[in-house]
CSV table of C-alpha atoms and ligand atoms in Angstrom, one decimal:
chain,number,residue,atom,x,y,z
A,281,MET,CA,17.6,3.0,-29.7
A,282,SER,CA,14.5,3.0,-27.6
A,283,ARG,CA,12.2,0.0,-27.3
A,284,SER,CA,9.4,-0.3,-29.8
A,285,THR,CA,6.5,-1.1,-27.3
A,286,PHE,CA,5.5,0.8,-24.2
A,287,LEU,CA,6.6,-0.8,-21.0
A,288,PRO,CA,4.1,0.1,-18.2
A,289,PHE,CA,5.6,0.6,-14.7
A,290,SER,CA,3.3,-2.2,-13.4
A,291,VAL,CA,1.3,-5.0,-15.0
A,292,PRO,CA,-0.8,-7.4,-12.9
A,293,GLY,CA,0.4,-11.0,-13.2
A,294,ILE,CA,-2.9,-12.5,-14.4
A,295,ASP,CA,-2.7,-16.0,-15.8
A,296,ALA,CA,-5.0,-18.7,-17.2
A,297,GLU,CA,-5.6,-20.1,-13.7
A,298,ASP,CA,-6.8,-16.7,-12.5
A,299,ILE,CA,-9.2,-16.4,-15.4
A,300,GLN,CA,-10.5,-19.9,-14.9
A,301,ALA,CA,-11.2,-19.2,-11.2
A,302,VAL,CA,-13.2,-16.1,-12.0
A,303,VAL,CA,-15.2,-17.8,-14.8
A,304,GLU,CA,-16.1,-20.7,-12.3
A,305,VAL,CA,-17.5,-18.2,-9.9
A,306,LEU,CA,-19.6,-16.6,-12.7
A,307,LYS,CA,-21.0,-19.9,-13.5
A,308,SER,CA,-21.6,-21.0,-9.8
A,309,GLY,CA,-24.8,-19.1,-9.0
A,310,TRP,CA,-23.1,-17.1,-6.2
A,311,ILE,CA,-21.0,-14.1,-7.2
A,312,THR,CA,-21.0,-11.7,-4.3
A,313,THR,CA,-19.5,-12.2,-0.8
A,314,GLY,CA,-19.6,-15.9,0.2
A,315,PRO,CA,-17.5,-19.0,0.6
A,316,ARG,CA,-14.6,-17.7,-1.6
A,317,THR,CA,-14.4,-14.5,0.3
A,318,ALA,CA,-14.3,-16.5,3.6
A,319,ALA,CA,-11.5,-18.7,2.1
A,320,PHE,CA,-9.5,-15.7,1.0
A,321,GLU,CA,-9.8,-14.1,4.4
A,322,LYS,CA,-8.6,-17.4,6.0
A,323,ALA,CA,-5.7,-17.7,3.5
A,324,ILE,CA,-4.5,-14.2,4.4
A,325,ALA,CA,-5.0,-14.7,8.2
A,326,ASP,CA,-3.1,-18.0,8.1
A,327,TYR,CA,-0.3,-16.6,5.9
A,328,VAL,CA,0.5,-13.5,8.1
A,329,GLY,CA,-0.3,-15.3,11.4
A,330,ALA,CA,-3.3,-13.3,12.5
A,331,PRO,CA,-6.4,-14.7,14.1
A,332,TYR,CA,-8.8,-12.4,12.2
A,333,ALA,CA,-9.1,-11.1,8.7
A,334,CYS,CA,-11.9,-9.2,7.0
A,335,ALA,CA,-12.0,-8.6,3.3
A,336,LEU,CA,-13.3,-5.3,1.9
A,337,SER,CA,-13.7,-3.5,-1.4
A,338,SER,CA,-10.4,-1.7,-1.0
A,339,GLY,CA,-7.6,-0.9,1.4
A,340,THR,CA,-9.2,2.6,1.8
A,341,ALA,CA,-12.4,1.0,2.9
A,342,GLY,CA,-10.5,-1.1,5.4
A,343,TRP,CA,-9.0,2.0,7.0
A,344,HIS,CA,-12.3,3.8,6.9
A,345,CYS,CA,-14.0,0.9,8.8
A,346,VAL,CA,-11.0,0.7,11.3
A,347,ALA,CA,-11.1,4.4,11.9
A,348,LEU,CA,-14.9,4.3,12.5
A,349,ALA,CA,-14.5,1.3,14.8
A,350,LEU,CA,-11.9,3.3,16.8
A,351,GLY,CA,-14.4,6.1,17.1
A,352,LEU,CA,-12.1,8.7,15.6
A,353,LYS,CA,-13.9,12.1,16.1
A,354,PRO,CA,-13.3,15.8,15.7
A,355,GLY,CA,-10.4,16.9,17.8
A,356,ASP,CA,-8.5,13.6,17.5
A,357,GLU,CA,-5.2,13.4,15.8
A,358,VAL,CA,-3.7,10.6,13.8
A,359,ILE,CA,0.1,10.6,13.1
A,360,MET,CA,1.2,9.4,9.7
A,361,PRO,CA,4.0,10.2,7.2
A,362,SER,CA,3.0,12.7,4.5
A,363,MET,CA,4.8,10.3,2.1
A,364,THR,CA,1.9,8.0,1.6
A,365,TRP,CA,-1.3,7.6,-0.4
A,366,VAL,CA,-3.8,10.3,0.2
A,367,SER,CA,-6.5,7.9,1.4
A,368,ASP,CA,-4.7,7.6,4.8
A,369,ALA,CA,-5.2,11.3,5.5
A,370,ASN,CA,-8.6,11.6,3.6
A,371,VAL,CA,-10.3,9.1,5.9
A,372,VAL,CA,-9.1,11.0,9.0
A,373,GLU,CA,-10.4,14.3,7.5
A,374,LEU,CA,-13.7,12.8,6.6
A,375,LEU,CA,-14.3,11.9,10.2
A,376,GLY,CA,-13.5,15.4,11.3
A,377,ALA,CA,-10.2,14.4,12.9
A,378,LYS,CA,-6.8,15.7,11.9
A,379,PRO,CA,-3.9,13.9,10.2
A,380,VAL,CA,-0.5,15.0,11.7
A,381,PHE,CA,2.2,14.5,9.2
A,382,VAL,CA,5.8,13.5,10.1
A,383,ASP,CA,8.9,13.7,8.0
A,384,VAL,CA,10.6,10.5,6.6
A,385,ASP,CA,14.2,9.5,6.5
A,386,ARG,CA,15.6,10.4,3.1
A,387,ALA,CA,17.5,7.2,2.6
A,388,THR,CA,14.6,4.7,3.2
A,389,MET,CA,11.6,7.0,3.0
A,390,LEU,CA,10.3,5.4,6.2
A,391,ALA,CA,9.1,7.6,9.1
A,392,PRO,CA,11.4,7.1,12.1
A,393,ALA,CA,9.6,6.3,15.3
A,394,ALA,CA,11.4,9.2,17.0
A,395,ALA,CA,9.7,11.6,14.5
A,396,VAL,CA,6.3,10.1,15.4
A,397,GLU,CA,7.0,10.4,19.2
A,398,ALA,CA,8.0,14.1,18.7
A,399,ALA,CA,4.5,14.7,17.2
A,400,VAL,CA,2.5,13.1,20.0
A,401,THR,CA,0.1,15.6,21.7
A,402,PRO,CA,-2.7,15.0,24.3
A,403,ARG,CA,-5.1,14.8,21.3
A,404,THR,CA,-3.2,11.9,19.5
A,405,ARG,CA,-5.4,8.8,19.2
A,406,ALA,CA,-3.6,6.6,16.7
A,407,ILE,CA,-0.4,6.1,14.7
A,408,LEU,CA,-0.5,4.9,11.1
A,409,PRO,CA,3.0,3.8,10.0
A,410,VAL,CA,3.5,3.1,6.3
A,411,HIS,CA,5.7,0.1,5.2
A,412,PHE,CA,6.9,2.1,2.2
A,413,ALA,CA,7.6,0.3,-1.1
A,414,GLY,CA,7.6,-3.0,0.8
A,415,ALA,CA,10.1,-2.3,3.5
A,416,PRO,CA,8.9,-2.4,7.1
A,417,VAL,CA,9.2,0.5,9.6
A,418,ASP,CA,11.0,-0.2,12.9
A,419,MET,CA,7.9,-1.9,14.5
A,420,ASP,CA,9.5,-2.5,17.9
A,421,ALA,CA,10.2,1.2,18.3
A,422,TYR,CA,6.6,2.0,17.1
A,423,ARG,CA,5.1,-0.5,19.5
A,424,THR,CA,7.1,0.8,22.4
A,425,LEU,CA,6.0,4.3,21.8
A,426,ALA,CA,2.3,3.3,21.2
A,427,GLU,CA,2.3,1.5,24.5
A,428,LYS,CA,4.1,4.3,26.4
A,429,HIS,CA,1.5,6.9,25.2
A,430,GLY,CA,-1.5,4.7,25.1
A,431,LEU,CA,-2.0,5.0,21.3
A,432,VAL,CA,-3.6,2.7,18.8
A,433,LEU,CA,-1.3,1.4,16.1
A,434,VAL,CA,-2.7,0.6,12.7
A,435,GLU,CA,-0.2,-0.5,10.0
A,436,ASP,CA,-0.7,0.7,6.4
A,437,ALA,CA,0.5,-2.6,4.8
A,438,ALA,CA,-0.7,-1.8,1.3
A,439,HIS,CA,2.9,-2.3,0.0
A,440,ALA,CA,3.7,-5.1,2.5
A,441,ILE,CA,2.1,-8.4,1.7
A,442,GLY,CA,4.9,-10.8,2.4
A,443,THR,CA,7.1,-8.2,4.2
A,444,GLU,CA,8.7,-9.5,7.3
A,445,TYR,CA,10.0,-7.6,10.3
A,446,LYS,CA,12.5,-9.5,12.5
A,447,GLY,CA,11.3,-12.8,11.2
A,448,LYS,CA,7.5,-12.1,11.5
A,449,LYS,CA,5.1,-11.3,8.7
A,450,VAL,CA,3.6,-7.8,8.7
A,451,GLY,CA,0.2,-8.4,10.2
A,452,ALA,CA,1.4,-11.1,12.7
A,453,GLN,CA,1.3,-8.8,15.7
A,454,GLY,CA,-1.3,-6.1,15.4
A,455,THR,CA,-3.8,-4.4,13.1
A,456,ALA,CA,-2.7,-4.1,9.5
A,457,ILE,CA,-4.4,-3.1,6.3
A,458,PHE,CA,-3.5,-4.7,3.0
A,459,SER,CA,-4.5,-3.6,-0.5
A,460,PHE,CA,-5.1,-5.7,-3.6
A,461,HIS,CA,-5.4,-2.9,-6.1
A,462,PRO,CA,-4.0,-4.0,-9.5
A,463,ILE,CA,-0.6,-2.4,-9.0
A,464,LYS,CA,-0.1,-4.2,-5.6
A,465,ASN,CA,2.0,-7.4,-5.4
A,466,VAL,CA,-1.1,-9.6,-5.9
A,467,THR,CA,-4.5,-8.3,-6.9
A,468,THR,CA,-8.3,-8.8,-6.6
A,469,ALA,CA,-8.8,-5.9,-9.2
A,470,GLU,CA,-10.0,-3.8,-6.2
A,471,GLY,CA,-9.9,-5.0,-2.7
A,472,GLY,CA,-8.4,-4.9,0.7
A,473,VAL,CA,-8.0,-7.0,3.9
A,474,VAL,CA,-7.9,-5.8,7.5
A,475,VAL,CA,-6.1,-8.3,9.8
A,476,CYS,CA,-6.2,-7.9,13.5
A,477,HIS,CA,-5.8,-9.6,16.9
A,478,ASP,CA,-8.7,-7.9,18.6
A,479,GLU,CA,-12.0,-9.8,18.3
A,480,LYS,CA,-14.1,-6.7,19.1
A,481,LEU,CA,-12.3,-4.7,16.4
A,482,TYR,CA,-12.8,-7.5,13.9
A,483,GLU,CA,-16.5,-7.8,14.7
A,484,ALA,CA,-16.9,-4.0,14.3
A,485,VAL,CA,-15.1,-3.9,11.0
A,486,LYS,CA,-17.1,-6.8,9.7
A,487,ARG,CA,-20.4,-5.0,10.7
A,488,LEU,CA,-19.3,-1.6,9.4
A,489,LYS,CA,-18.3,-2.9,6.0
A,490,PHE,CA,-21.9,-4.3,5.5
A,491,HIS,CA,-24.5,-1.7,6.6
A,492,GLY,CA,-23.9,-2.4,10.3
A,493,ILE,CA,-25.4,-5.8,10.0
A,494,ALA,CA,-23.6,-8.5,11.9
A,495,LYS,CA,-24.1,-11.2,9.3
A,496,ASP,CA,-23.0,-11.4,5.6
A,497,ALA,CA,-25.6,-12.1,2.9
A,498,TRP,CA,-24.1,-15.5,2.6
A,499,ASP,CA,-24.9,-16.2,6.2
A,500,ARG,CA,-28.5,-15.1,5.6
A,501,TYR,CA,-29.3,-16.7,2.3
A,502,SER,CA,-27.4,-19.9,2.2
A,503,LYS,CA,-29.0,-23.1,3.2
A,504,LYS,CA,-27.0,-23.5,6.4
A,505,GLY,CA,-27.2,-19.7,7.1
A,506,ALA,CA,-28.7,-18.0,10.1
A,507,GLY,CA,-31.9,-17.0,8.3
A,508,THR,CA,-33.1,-14.0,6.3
A,509,VAL,CA,-34.1,-11.7,9.2
A,510,LEU,CA,-31.4,-9.2,9.8
A,511,GLU,CA,-30.8,-6.5,12.2
A,512,VAL,CA,-28.8,-3.3,11.9
A,513,VAL,CA,-26.9,-2.6,15.1
A,514,GLU,CA,-25.3,0.6,14.0
A,515,PRO,CA,-25.1,2.5,10.6
A,516,GLY,CA,-22.5,1.0,8.4
A,517,LEU,CA,-21.2,1.1,4.8
A,518,LYS,CA,-21.3,-1.1,1.7
A,519,TYR,CA,-17.7,-2.2,1.4
A,520,ASN,CA,-17.8,-6.0,1.1
A,521,MET,CA,-15.5,-8.0,-1.2
A,522,PRO,CA,-17.5,-10.2,-3.7
A,523,ASP,CA,-16.6,-13.8,-4.3
A,524,LEU,CA,-15.8,-13.0,-7.9
A,525,LEU,CA,-12.9,-10.9,-6.7
A,526,ALA,CA,-12.0,-13.2,-3.8
A,527,ALA,CA,-11.6,-16.1,-6.2
A,528,LEU,CA,-9.1,-14.1,-8.1
A,529,GLY,CA,-7.4,-13.2,-4.8
A,530,LEU,CA,-7.1,-16.9,-3.9
A,531,THR,CA,-5.3,-17.9,-7.2
A,532,GLN,CA,-3.2,-14.7,-7.1
A,533,PHE,CA,-2.2,-15.3,-3.5
A,534,ALA,CA,-1.0,-18.8,-4.4
A,535,LYS,CA,1.6,-17.1,-6.6
A,536,LEU,CA,2.7,-14.5,-4.0
A,537,GLY,CA,5.9,-16.2,-3.0
A,538,ARG,CA,7.0,-16.7,-6.6
A,539,TYR,CA,6.0,-13.1,-7.5
A,540,ASN,CA,7.8,-11.5,-4.6
A,541,ALA,CA,11.0,-13.6,-5.3
A,542,ARG,CA,11.0,-12.4,-8.9
A,543,ARG,CA,10.5,-8.8,-7.7
A,544,ALA,CA,13.5,-9.2,-5.4
A,545,GLU,CA,15.7,-10.5,-8.2
A,546,LEU,CA,14.7,-7.6,-10.4
A,547,ALA,CA,15.2,-5.0,-7.6
A,548,ALA,CA,18.7,-6.4,-6.8
A,549,ARG,CA,19.6,-6.2,-10.5
A,550,TYR,CA,18.3,-2.6,-10.7
A,551,ASP,CA,20.4,-1.8,-7.6
A,552,ARG,CA,23.6,-3.1,-9.3
A,553,LEU,CA,22.9,-1.3,-12.6
A,554,PHE,CA,22.1,2.0,-10.9
A,555,ALA,CA,25.1,1.9,-8.6
A,556,GLU,CA,27.1,3.3,-11.6
A,557,ILE,CA,24.7,6.2,-12.2
A,558,PRO,CA,25.2,8.8,-9.4
A,559,GLU,CA,22.2,10.9,-10.3
A,560,ILE,CA,19.8,8.0,-9.7
A,561,LEU,CA,19.3,7.4,-6.0
A,562,PRO,CA,17.4,4.2,-5.2
A,563,LEU,CA,16.0,3.6,-1.7
A,564,ALA,CA,18.3,2.2,1.0
A,565,ALA,CA,17.2,-0.9,2.9
A,566,PRO,CA,16.3,-0.3,6.5
A,567,ALA,CA,18.9,-1.3,9.2
A,568,TRP,CA,16.7,-3.8,11.1
A,569,PRO,CA,16.3,-7.4,10.1
A,570,HIS,CA,13.5,-7.7,7.4
A,571,ALA,CA,12.2,-9.4,4.3
A,572,HIS,CA,11.3,-6.8,1.7
A,573,ALA,CA,8.2,-7.2,-0.5
A,574,HIS,CA,9.7,-5.0,-3.3
A,575,HIS,CA,6.3,-3.5,-4.1
A,576,LEU,CA,7.9,-0.5,-5.9
A,577,TYR,CA,11.3,0.4,-7.2
A,578,VAL,CA,11.4,4.0,-6.3
A,579,VAL,CA,14.4,6.2,-7.3
A,580,ARG,CA,15.1,9.8,-6.7
A,581,VAL,CA,16.5,11.8,-9.7
A,582,ASP,CA,18.9,14.2,-8.2
A,583,SER,CA,20.5,16.2,-11.1
A,584,PRO,CA,21.2,19.9,-11.5
A,585,ARG,CA,20.5,19.4,-15.2
A,586,LEU,CA,17.0,18.1,-15.3
A,587,THR,CA,13.8,17.9,-13.2
A,588,ARG,CA,12.0,14.7,-12.3
A,589,ASP,CA,9.2,15.8,-14.6
A,590,ALA,CA,11.6,16.2,-17.5
A,591,PHE,CA,13.1,12.8,-16.6
A,592,VAL,CA,9.7,11.1,-16.6
A,593,ALA,CA,8.8,12.7,-19.9
A,594,GLY,CA,12.1,11.6,-21.4
A,595,LEU,CA,11.5,8.0,-20.3
A,596,LYS,CA,7.9,8.1,-21.7
A,597,GLU,CA,9.3,9.3,-25.1
A,598,ARG,CA,11.5,6.2,-25.0
A,599,ASN,CA,8.5,4.0,-24.2
A,600,VAL,CA,9.2,3.5,-20.5
A,601,GLY,CA,6.4,4.1,-18.1
A,602,THR,CA,6.8,5.4,-14.5
A,603,GLY,CA,4.6,6.0,-11.5
A,604,ILE,CA,4.8,8.7,-8.8
A,605,HIS,CA,4.7,7.2,-5.3
A,606,PHE,CA,3.9,9.6,-3.9
A,607,LYS,CA,3.4,13.3,-4.2
A,608,ALA,CA,3.6,14.2,-0.5
A,609,VAL,CA,0.0,14.5,1.0
A,610,HIS,CA,0.6,17.9,2.6
A,611,LEU,CA,1.5,19.3,-0.8
A,612,HIS,CA,-1.9,18.4,-2.3
A,613,ALA,CA,-4.3,21.4,-2.8
A,614,TYR,CA,-6.7,20.5,0.0
A,615,TYR,CA,-4.0,19.9,2.5
A,616,ARG,CA,-2.0,23.0,1.5
A,617,ARG,CA,-5.2,25.1,2.0
A,618,SER,CA,-5.4,23.9,5.6
A,619,GLY,CA,-2.1,25.8,6.2
A,620,ARG,CA,-1.2,23.3,9.0
A,621,PHE,CA,1.8,21.9,7.1
A,622,PRO,CA,3.1,24.6,4.7
A,623,PRO,CA,5.7,23.8,2.1
A,624,GLY,CA,9.0,23.7,3.9
A,625,SER,CA,7.6,22.0,7.0
A,626,LEU,CA,8.7,18.5,6.1
A,627,PRO,CA,12.0,19.0,4.2
A,628,GLU,CA,13.1,15.4,3.7
A,629,THR,CA,9.6,14.4,2.4
A,630,GLU,CA,9.5,17.4,0.1
A,631,TRP,CA,13.1,16.7,-1.2
A,632,CYS,CA,11.9,13.1,-2.1
A,633,SER,CA,8.5,14.2,-3.4
A,634,GLU,CA,10.1,16.5,-6.0
A,635,ARG,CA,12.6,13.9,-7.2
A,636,LEU,CA,11.0,10.5,-7.0
A,637,CYS,CA,9.5,8.2,-9.5
A,638,SER,CA,8.8,4.5,-9.6
A,639,LEU,CA,10.4,2.5,-12.4
A,640,PRO,CA,8.9,-0.6,-14.0
A,641,LEU,CA,8.8,-3.5,-11.6
A,642,PHE,CA,6.5,-6.5,-12.0
A,643,PRO,CA,6.9,-10.3,-12.1
A,644,ALA,CA,6.5,-10.8,-15.8
A,645,MET,CA,9.2,-8.2,-16.7
A,646,THR,CA,12.3,-9.6,-18.4
A,647,GLU,CA,16.0,-8.7,-17.9
A,648,ALA,CA,15.8,-7.3,-21.5
A,649,ASP,CA,12.9,-5.0,-20.4
A,650,GLN,CA,15.0,-3.9,-17.5
A,651,ASP,CA,18.0,-3.2,-19.7
A,652,ASP,CA,15.7,-1.0,-21.8
A,653,VAL,CA,14.8,1.0,-18.7
A,654,VAL,CA,18.4,1.5,-17.7
A,655,ALA,CA,19.4,2.4,-21.3
A,656,ALA,CA,16.6,4.9,-21.5
A,657,VAL,CA,17.6,6.4,-18.1
A,658,ARG,CA,21.2,6.8,-19.3
A,659,GLU,CA,20.1,8.4,-22.6
A,660,VAL,CA,17.7,10.9,-20.8
A,661,LEU,CA,20.5,11.9,-18.4
A,662,ALA,CA,23.1,12.2,-21.2
A,663,GLN,CA,20.8,14.3,-23.4
A,664,ALA,CA,20.0,16.7,-20.5
A,665,GLY,CA,23.8,17.2,-20.2
A,666,ARG,CA,24.0,18.4,-23.8
A,667,ASN,CA,21.1,20.9,-23.6
B,844,LIG,C1,-2.8,1.5,-2.5
B,844,LIG,C2,-2.5,2.1,-1.2
B,844,LIG,C3,-3.5,2.4,-0.3
B,844,LIG,C4,-5.0,2.2,-0.5
B,844,LIG,O1,-5.4,1.0,-1.1
B,844,LIG,P1,-6.7,0.9,-2.0
B,844,LIG,O2,-6.9,-0.5,-2.1
B,844,LIG,O3,-6.3,1.5,-3.4
B,844,LIG,O4,-7.8,1.7,-1.4
B,844,LIG,C5,-3.2,2.9,1.0
B,844,LIG,N1,-2.0,3.2,1.3
B,844,LIG,C6,-0.9,3.0,0.4
B,844,LIG,C7,0.4,3.4,0.9
B,844,LIG,C8,-1.2,2.5,-0.9
B,844,LIG,O5,-0.2,2.4,-1.7
């Protein structure tokens, strides 16, 4: 018996307090970037232990501004896993530089630092590790190799708000980019935050996200602001986060600990339930000490009897939603056309890319919902056996 209502793979945990906070901003007379955005930036900086945080319209916008600030240019290379969201590579392409994709470890779907080191060339400028699904990469190894080769390290922390590596929050030690898209652990509807320890980089990101002007509108128009005359010091973009969304971010962020704890409970329960189903392969936890943010519950469907797509369709018929995180970037049409990473070049990534899907995982999900997912998985696999 399948469930009667559709269970999406992710639902943002919005409550009355979140709604009230947004309504208050709407009534306040100031809805775009202002005091709430500044408070949200401070909350993130304090939480991760970084001196600087800059809020933007998305994580992608954050990476775009960081990449511009680094001066990425044609001929430069940026090493990243192909198992990530396409924005990581797109930004590099848009600046005329080249993403260089490395393979991931099949068990964790994290890129080993050794794979990154093997891909370093004289043109390498930066490394973009991805803390996949909420588990951290081996940051000590990444830092060692970045220092050895003189490379910039920027962490894609879109999945990793609350993730810890060896007792420190992701973002506590370098430049990291968080996303607050609705499927992420907490949300601002759309939004991102760049945290960093380098004041110059921070100032550059702050300028680039707002036309290349060093002051936010709030600084210019508010009573205690610096005045309405402004100066563009370089061409920039329009990527600021409005107060309307930052207010949501603040009330969401207050729930992060509770939400991540609930995600951890559900993930541990999935692990126990799937231990009995050999065709469902969840991710292994990395070997180094860490706290996992459990952003996604990714499994690989490894069965000679059915494809991932048939599996996903079977779950949908039974009212269970799934996500795909991710189709490997080098297998997308644009990146295939470049011919630089033909199919077959990243075998572990491709093995995962063909088999993976994300099962429902969000804080408001109940054990009964989870039992429905596992029952549907069992049914789909059993039915495939009979065909
Ligand atoms: C969500 C995500 C991003 C981009 O974040 P946006 O806020 O949607 O731009 C980048 N990398 C990864 C791995 C993501 O999952």
